[in-house]
Coordinates of C-alpha atoms and ligand atoms in Angstrom, one line a residue:
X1 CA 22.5 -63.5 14.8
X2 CA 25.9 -61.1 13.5
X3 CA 25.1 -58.0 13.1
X4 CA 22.8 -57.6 15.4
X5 CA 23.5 -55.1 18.4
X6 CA 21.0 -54.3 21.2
X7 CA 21.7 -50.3 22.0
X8 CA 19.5 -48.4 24.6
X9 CA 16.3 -46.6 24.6
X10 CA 14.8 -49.5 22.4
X11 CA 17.6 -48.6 19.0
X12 CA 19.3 -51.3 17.6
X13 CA 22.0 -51.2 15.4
X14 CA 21.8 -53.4 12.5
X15 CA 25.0 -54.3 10.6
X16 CA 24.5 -53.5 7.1
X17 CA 27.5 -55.4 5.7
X18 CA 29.0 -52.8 3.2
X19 CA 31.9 -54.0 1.2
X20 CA 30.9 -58.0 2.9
X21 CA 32.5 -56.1 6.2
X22 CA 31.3 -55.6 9.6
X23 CA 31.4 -52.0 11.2
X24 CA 31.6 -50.4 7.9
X25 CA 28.1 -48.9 7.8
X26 CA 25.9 -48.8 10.7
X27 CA 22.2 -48.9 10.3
X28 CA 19.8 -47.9 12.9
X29 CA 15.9 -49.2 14.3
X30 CA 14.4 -47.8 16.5
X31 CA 11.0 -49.9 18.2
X32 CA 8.3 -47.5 18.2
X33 CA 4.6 -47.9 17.1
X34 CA 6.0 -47.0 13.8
X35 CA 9.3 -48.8 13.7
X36 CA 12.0 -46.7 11.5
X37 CA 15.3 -47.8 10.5
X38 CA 18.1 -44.9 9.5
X39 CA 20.3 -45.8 6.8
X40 CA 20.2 -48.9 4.8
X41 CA 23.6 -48.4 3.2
X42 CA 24.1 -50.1 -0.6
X43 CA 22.4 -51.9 -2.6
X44 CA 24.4 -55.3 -2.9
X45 CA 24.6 -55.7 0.8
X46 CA 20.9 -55.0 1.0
X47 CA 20.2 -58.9 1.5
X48 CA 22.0 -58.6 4.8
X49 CA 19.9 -55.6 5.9
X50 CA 16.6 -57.3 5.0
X51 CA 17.5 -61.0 6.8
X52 CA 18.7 -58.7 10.4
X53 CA 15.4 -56.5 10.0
X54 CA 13.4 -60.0 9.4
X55 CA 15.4 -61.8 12.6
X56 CA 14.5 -59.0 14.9
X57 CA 10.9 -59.0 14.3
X58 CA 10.2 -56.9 11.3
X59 CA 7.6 -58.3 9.3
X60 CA 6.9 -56.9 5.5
X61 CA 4.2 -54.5 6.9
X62 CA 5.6 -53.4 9.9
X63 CA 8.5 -50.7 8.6
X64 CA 7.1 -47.4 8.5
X65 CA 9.6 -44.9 7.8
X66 CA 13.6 -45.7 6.2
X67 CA 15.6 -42.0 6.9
X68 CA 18.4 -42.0 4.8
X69 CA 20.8 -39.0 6.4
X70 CA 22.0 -38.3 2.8
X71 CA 21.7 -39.7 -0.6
X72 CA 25.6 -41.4 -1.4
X73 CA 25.1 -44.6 -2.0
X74 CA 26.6 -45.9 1.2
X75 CA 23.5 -44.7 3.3
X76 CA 21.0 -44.7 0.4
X77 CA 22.0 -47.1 -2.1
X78 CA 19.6 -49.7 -1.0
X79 CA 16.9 -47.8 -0.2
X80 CA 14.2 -49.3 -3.1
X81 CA 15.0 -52.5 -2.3
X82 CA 14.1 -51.8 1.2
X83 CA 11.3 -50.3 0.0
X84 CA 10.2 -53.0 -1.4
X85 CA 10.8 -55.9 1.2
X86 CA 8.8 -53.5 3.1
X87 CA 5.4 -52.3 1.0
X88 CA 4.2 -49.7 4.1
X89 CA 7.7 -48.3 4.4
X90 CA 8.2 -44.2 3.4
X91 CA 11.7 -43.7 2.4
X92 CA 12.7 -39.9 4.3
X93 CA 15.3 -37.9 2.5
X94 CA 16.5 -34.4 2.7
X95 CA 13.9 -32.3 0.0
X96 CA 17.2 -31.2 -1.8
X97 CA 17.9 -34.7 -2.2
X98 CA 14.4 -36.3 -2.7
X99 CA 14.0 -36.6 -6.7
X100 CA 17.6 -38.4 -6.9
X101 CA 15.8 -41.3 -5.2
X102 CA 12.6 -41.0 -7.6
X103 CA 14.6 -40.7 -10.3
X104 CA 18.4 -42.4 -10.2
X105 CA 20.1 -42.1 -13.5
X106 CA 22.1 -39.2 -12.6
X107 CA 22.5 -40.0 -8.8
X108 CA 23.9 -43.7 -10.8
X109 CA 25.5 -42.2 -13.8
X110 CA 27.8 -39.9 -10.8
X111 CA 28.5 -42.6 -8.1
X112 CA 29.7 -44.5 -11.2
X113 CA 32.1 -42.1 -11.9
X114 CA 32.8 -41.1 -8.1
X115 CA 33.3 -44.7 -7.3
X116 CA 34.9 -46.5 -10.0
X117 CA 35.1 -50.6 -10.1
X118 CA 34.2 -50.2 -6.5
X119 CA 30.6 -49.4 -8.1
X120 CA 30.1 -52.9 -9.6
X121 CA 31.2 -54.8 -6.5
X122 CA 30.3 -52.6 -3.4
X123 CA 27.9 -50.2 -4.0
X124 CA 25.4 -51.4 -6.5
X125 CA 22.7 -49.6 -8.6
X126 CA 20.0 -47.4 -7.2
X127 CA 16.9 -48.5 -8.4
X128 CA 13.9 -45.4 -8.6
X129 CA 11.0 -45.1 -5.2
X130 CA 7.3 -44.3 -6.5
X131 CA 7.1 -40.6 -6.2
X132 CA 4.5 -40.9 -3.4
X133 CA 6.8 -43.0 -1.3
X134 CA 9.5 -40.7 -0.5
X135 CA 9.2 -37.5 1.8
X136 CA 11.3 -34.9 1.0
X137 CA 11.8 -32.9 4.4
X138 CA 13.1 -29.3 5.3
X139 CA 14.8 -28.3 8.6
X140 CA 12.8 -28.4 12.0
X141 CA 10.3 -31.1 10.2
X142 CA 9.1 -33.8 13.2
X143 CA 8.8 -37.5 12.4
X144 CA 6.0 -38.9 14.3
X145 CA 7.1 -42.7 15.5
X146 CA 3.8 -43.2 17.3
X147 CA 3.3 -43.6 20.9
X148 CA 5.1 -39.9 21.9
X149 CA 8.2 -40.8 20.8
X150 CA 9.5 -38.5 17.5
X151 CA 12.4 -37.6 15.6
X152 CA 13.5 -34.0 15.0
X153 CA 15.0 -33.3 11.3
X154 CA 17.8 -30.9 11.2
X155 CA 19.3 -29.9 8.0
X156 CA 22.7 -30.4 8.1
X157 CA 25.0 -29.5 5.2
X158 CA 28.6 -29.4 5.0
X159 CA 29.2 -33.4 3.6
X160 CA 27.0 -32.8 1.4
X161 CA 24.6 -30.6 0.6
X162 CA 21.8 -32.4 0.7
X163 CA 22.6 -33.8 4.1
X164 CA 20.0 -34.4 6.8
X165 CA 20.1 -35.5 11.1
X166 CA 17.9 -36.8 13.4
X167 CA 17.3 -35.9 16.9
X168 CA 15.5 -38.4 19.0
X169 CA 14.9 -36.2 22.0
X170 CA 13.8 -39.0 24.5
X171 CA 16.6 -40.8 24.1
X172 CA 18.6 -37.8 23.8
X173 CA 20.0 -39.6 20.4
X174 CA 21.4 -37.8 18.1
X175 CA 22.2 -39.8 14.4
X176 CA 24.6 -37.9 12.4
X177 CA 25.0 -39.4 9.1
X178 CA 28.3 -38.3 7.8
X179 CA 28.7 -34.9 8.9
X180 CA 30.4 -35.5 12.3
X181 CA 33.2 -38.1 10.7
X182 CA 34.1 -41.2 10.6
X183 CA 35.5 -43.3 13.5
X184 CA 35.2 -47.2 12.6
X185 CA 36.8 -50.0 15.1
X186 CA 40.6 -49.7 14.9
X187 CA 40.8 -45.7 14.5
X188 CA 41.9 -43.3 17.0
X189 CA 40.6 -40.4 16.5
X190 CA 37.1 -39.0 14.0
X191 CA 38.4 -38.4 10.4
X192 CA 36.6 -35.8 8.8
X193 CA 35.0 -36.5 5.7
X194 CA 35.3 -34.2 3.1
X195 CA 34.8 -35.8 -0.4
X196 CA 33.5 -33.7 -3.9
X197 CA 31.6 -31.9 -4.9
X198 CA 29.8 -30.6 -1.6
X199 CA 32.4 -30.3 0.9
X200 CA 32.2 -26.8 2.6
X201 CA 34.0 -26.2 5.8
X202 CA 32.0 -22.9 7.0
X203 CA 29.0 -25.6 6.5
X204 CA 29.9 -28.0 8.2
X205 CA 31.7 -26.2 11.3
X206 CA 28.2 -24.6 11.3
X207 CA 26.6 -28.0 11.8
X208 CA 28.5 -29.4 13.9
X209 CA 27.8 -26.1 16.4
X210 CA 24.2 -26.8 16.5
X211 CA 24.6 -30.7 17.2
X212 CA 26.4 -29.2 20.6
X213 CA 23.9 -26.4 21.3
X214 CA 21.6 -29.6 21.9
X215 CA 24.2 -31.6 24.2
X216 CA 22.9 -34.9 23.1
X217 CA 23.3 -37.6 25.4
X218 CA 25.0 -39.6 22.7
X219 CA 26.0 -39.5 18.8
X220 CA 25.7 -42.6 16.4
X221 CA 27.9 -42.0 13.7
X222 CA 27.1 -44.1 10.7
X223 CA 30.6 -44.8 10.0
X224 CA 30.3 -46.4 12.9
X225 CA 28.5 -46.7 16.0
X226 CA 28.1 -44.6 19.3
X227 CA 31.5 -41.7 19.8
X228 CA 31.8 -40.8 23.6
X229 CA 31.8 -38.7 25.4
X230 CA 29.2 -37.2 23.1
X231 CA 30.1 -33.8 23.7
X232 CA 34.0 -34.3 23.3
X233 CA 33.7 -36.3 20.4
X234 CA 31.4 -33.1 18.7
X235 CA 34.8 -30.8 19.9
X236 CA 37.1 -33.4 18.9
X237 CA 35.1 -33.4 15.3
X238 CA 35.3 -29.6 15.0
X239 CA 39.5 -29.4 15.9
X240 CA 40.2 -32.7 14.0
X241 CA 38.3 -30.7 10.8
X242 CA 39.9 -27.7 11.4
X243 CA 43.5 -29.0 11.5
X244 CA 42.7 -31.3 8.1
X245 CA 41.5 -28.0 6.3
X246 CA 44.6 -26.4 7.5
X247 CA 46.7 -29.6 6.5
X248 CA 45.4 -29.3 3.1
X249 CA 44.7 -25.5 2.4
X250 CA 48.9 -25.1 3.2
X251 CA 49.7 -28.0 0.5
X252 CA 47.3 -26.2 -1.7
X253 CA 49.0 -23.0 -1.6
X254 CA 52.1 -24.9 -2.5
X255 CA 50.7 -27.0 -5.2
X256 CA 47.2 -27.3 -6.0
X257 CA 47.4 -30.7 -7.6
X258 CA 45.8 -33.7 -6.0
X259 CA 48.7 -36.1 -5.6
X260 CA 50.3 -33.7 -3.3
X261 CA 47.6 -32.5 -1.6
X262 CA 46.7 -36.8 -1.0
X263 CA 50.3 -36.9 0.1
X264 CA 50.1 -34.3 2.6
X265 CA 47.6 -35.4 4.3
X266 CA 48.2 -39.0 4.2
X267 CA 51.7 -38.4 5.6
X268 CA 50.6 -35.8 8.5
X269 CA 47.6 -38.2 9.5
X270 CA 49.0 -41.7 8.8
X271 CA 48.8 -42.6 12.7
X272 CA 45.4 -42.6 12.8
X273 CA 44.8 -45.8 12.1
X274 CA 46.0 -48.1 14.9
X275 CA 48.5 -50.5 13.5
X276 CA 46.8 -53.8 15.2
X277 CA 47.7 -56.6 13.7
X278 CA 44.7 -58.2 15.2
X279 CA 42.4 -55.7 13.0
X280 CA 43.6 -56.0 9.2
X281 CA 40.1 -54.6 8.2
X282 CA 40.7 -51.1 9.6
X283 CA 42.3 -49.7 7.3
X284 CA 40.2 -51.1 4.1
X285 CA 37.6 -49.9 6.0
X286 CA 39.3 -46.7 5.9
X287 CA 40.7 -46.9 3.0
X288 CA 37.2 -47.3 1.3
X289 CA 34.8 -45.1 3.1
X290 CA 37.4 -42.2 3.5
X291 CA 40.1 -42.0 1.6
X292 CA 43.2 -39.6 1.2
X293 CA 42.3 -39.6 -2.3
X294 CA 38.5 -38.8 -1.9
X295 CA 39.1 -36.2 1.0
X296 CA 41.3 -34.3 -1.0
X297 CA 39.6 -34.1 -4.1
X298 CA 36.4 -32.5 -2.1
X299 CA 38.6 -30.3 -0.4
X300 CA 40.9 -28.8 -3.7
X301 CA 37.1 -28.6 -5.1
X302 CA 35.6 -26.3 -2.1
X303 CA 39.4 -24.1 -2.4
X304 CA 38.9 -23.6 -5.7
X305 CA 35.5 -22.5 -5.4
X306 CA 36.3 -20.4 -2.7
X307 CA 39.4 -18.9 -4.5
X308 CA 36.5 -18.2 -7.1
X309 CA 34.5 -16.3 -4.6
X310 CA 31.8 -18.8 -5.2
X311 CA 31.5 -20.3 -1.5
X312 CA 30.9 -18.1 1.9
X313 CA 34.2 -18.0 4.1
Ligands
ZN401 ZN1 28.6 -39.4 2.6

């Protein structure tokens, strides 16, 4: 079946179809005594998720554990519904994050505003997880999969501040959400992503230091799929972030508006995208996960906050 990609150490990497495109999210299920899929990403492509889990093997019972690295709607969205394909499922969420997913309206009511029309025919409704079925976790927690195989929780802000990873020390895994980038088929290079209201670059260069203090042995993006060498693509994230900050801090300065800020950094980082005419979903993949627009928005936010004296520098 699509969407369906064998990876080692017994993960698999389960399409989730965001947007009706492949590579766009990348969910991930690990076969352990207590099977665990990471990310789920929206609701209206949860269908697609459910069918992949159910070819693979996964009966209704046999999900025990859905992490969700952070709570946008394109790793979290479908989360309930998952929930409720699969009745022994926990959903696992950052502890800052947790009561978004109990309780929705806001989490909704934001993403609405956030994402526009794109809301209605991408993303989809959140719907609210029984208290008791979501585990809000704190750095260092330890996910037991059963059988001696675990994951490690690290809290990981920077994307967003209630941004979790997962360490699966066997395997040497390491599944970082959004807070390494985003480097989907057709792109050259990781694009940081740096959207409102969370964005904070001491944060996230902080984060991405302790993924390579544990020189995993490889790094799933969600946004899409394995980035290798591991260790160079955790260096490459740090400069690539450093010289978009810079990028945008310098148009800032010249005018803090958000059309030339967009500009700016659309016109020093156009060549990203390879131009393959083979490949015209790269850059509506791009253009919807991690846009100029977006970027810069979360990154005029986190200026003027730090102009403020509000964030650390
Ligand atoms: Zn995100």
């Amino acid at each position: 079946m699509d969407g369906i990609e064998p990876l080692p150490d017994r993960i698999t990497a389960i399409d989730t179809h965001t947007a009706g495109m492949a590579k766009v999210t990348a969910g991930y299920l690990i076969d352990a005594p207590r099977p665990t899929l990471i990310e789920c990403g929206p609701a209206l492509s949860i269908a697609a998720v459910i069918r992949r889990l159910k070819a693979v093997g996964m009966d209704p019972g046999d999900l025990a554990f859905l992490v969700v690295s952070h709570i946008h709607l394109d790793h979290a969205g479908g989360a309930g519904n998952v929930l409720a394909a699969f009745p022994s499922a926990t959903v696992v969420v950052s502890e800052v994050g947790a009561r978004h997913l109990v309780d929705p309206e806001r989490l909704n009511a934001s993403s609405r505003r956030v994402y526009g029309e794109l809301y209605d025919t991408v993303y989809g409704d959140c719907t609210p997880i029984r208290a008791d079925r979501v585990r809000g976790v704190a750095d260092g927690e330890l996910l037991d999969l059963g059988g001696g195989r675990r994951l490690e929780l690290m809290y990981t802000p920077g994307h967003a501040k209630h941004h979790i990873a997962a360490f699966d020390p066997d395997a040497g895994a390491l599944f970082v959400g959004d807070s390494v980038g985003v480097k989907m088929p057709g792109m050259r290079i990781i694009r940081p992503a740096t959207p409102p209201p969370d964005f904070d670059l001491v944060l996230s260069q902080r984060t991405l230091d302790r993924y390579k203090a544990l020189e995993p042995a490889v790094v799933y993006l969600a946004h899409y799929g394995a980035v290798d060498p591991p260790m160079d693509a955790l260096h490459e994230a740090s400069d690539q972030l450093a010289d978009w900050f810079t990028t945008a801090e310098a148009a800032y300065a010249q005018h803090s508006e958000l059309d030339h800020v967009t500009e700016t950094l659309a016109q020093r980082f156009a060549d990203e995208v390879v131009d393959d005419p083979g490949d015209p979903e790269a850059a509506r993949r791009l253009a919807l996960l991690s846009g100029y627009e977006s970027n810069a928005l979360g990154l005029i936010r986190y200026l003027d906050l730090r102009d403020e004296g509000r964030v650390a520098r």
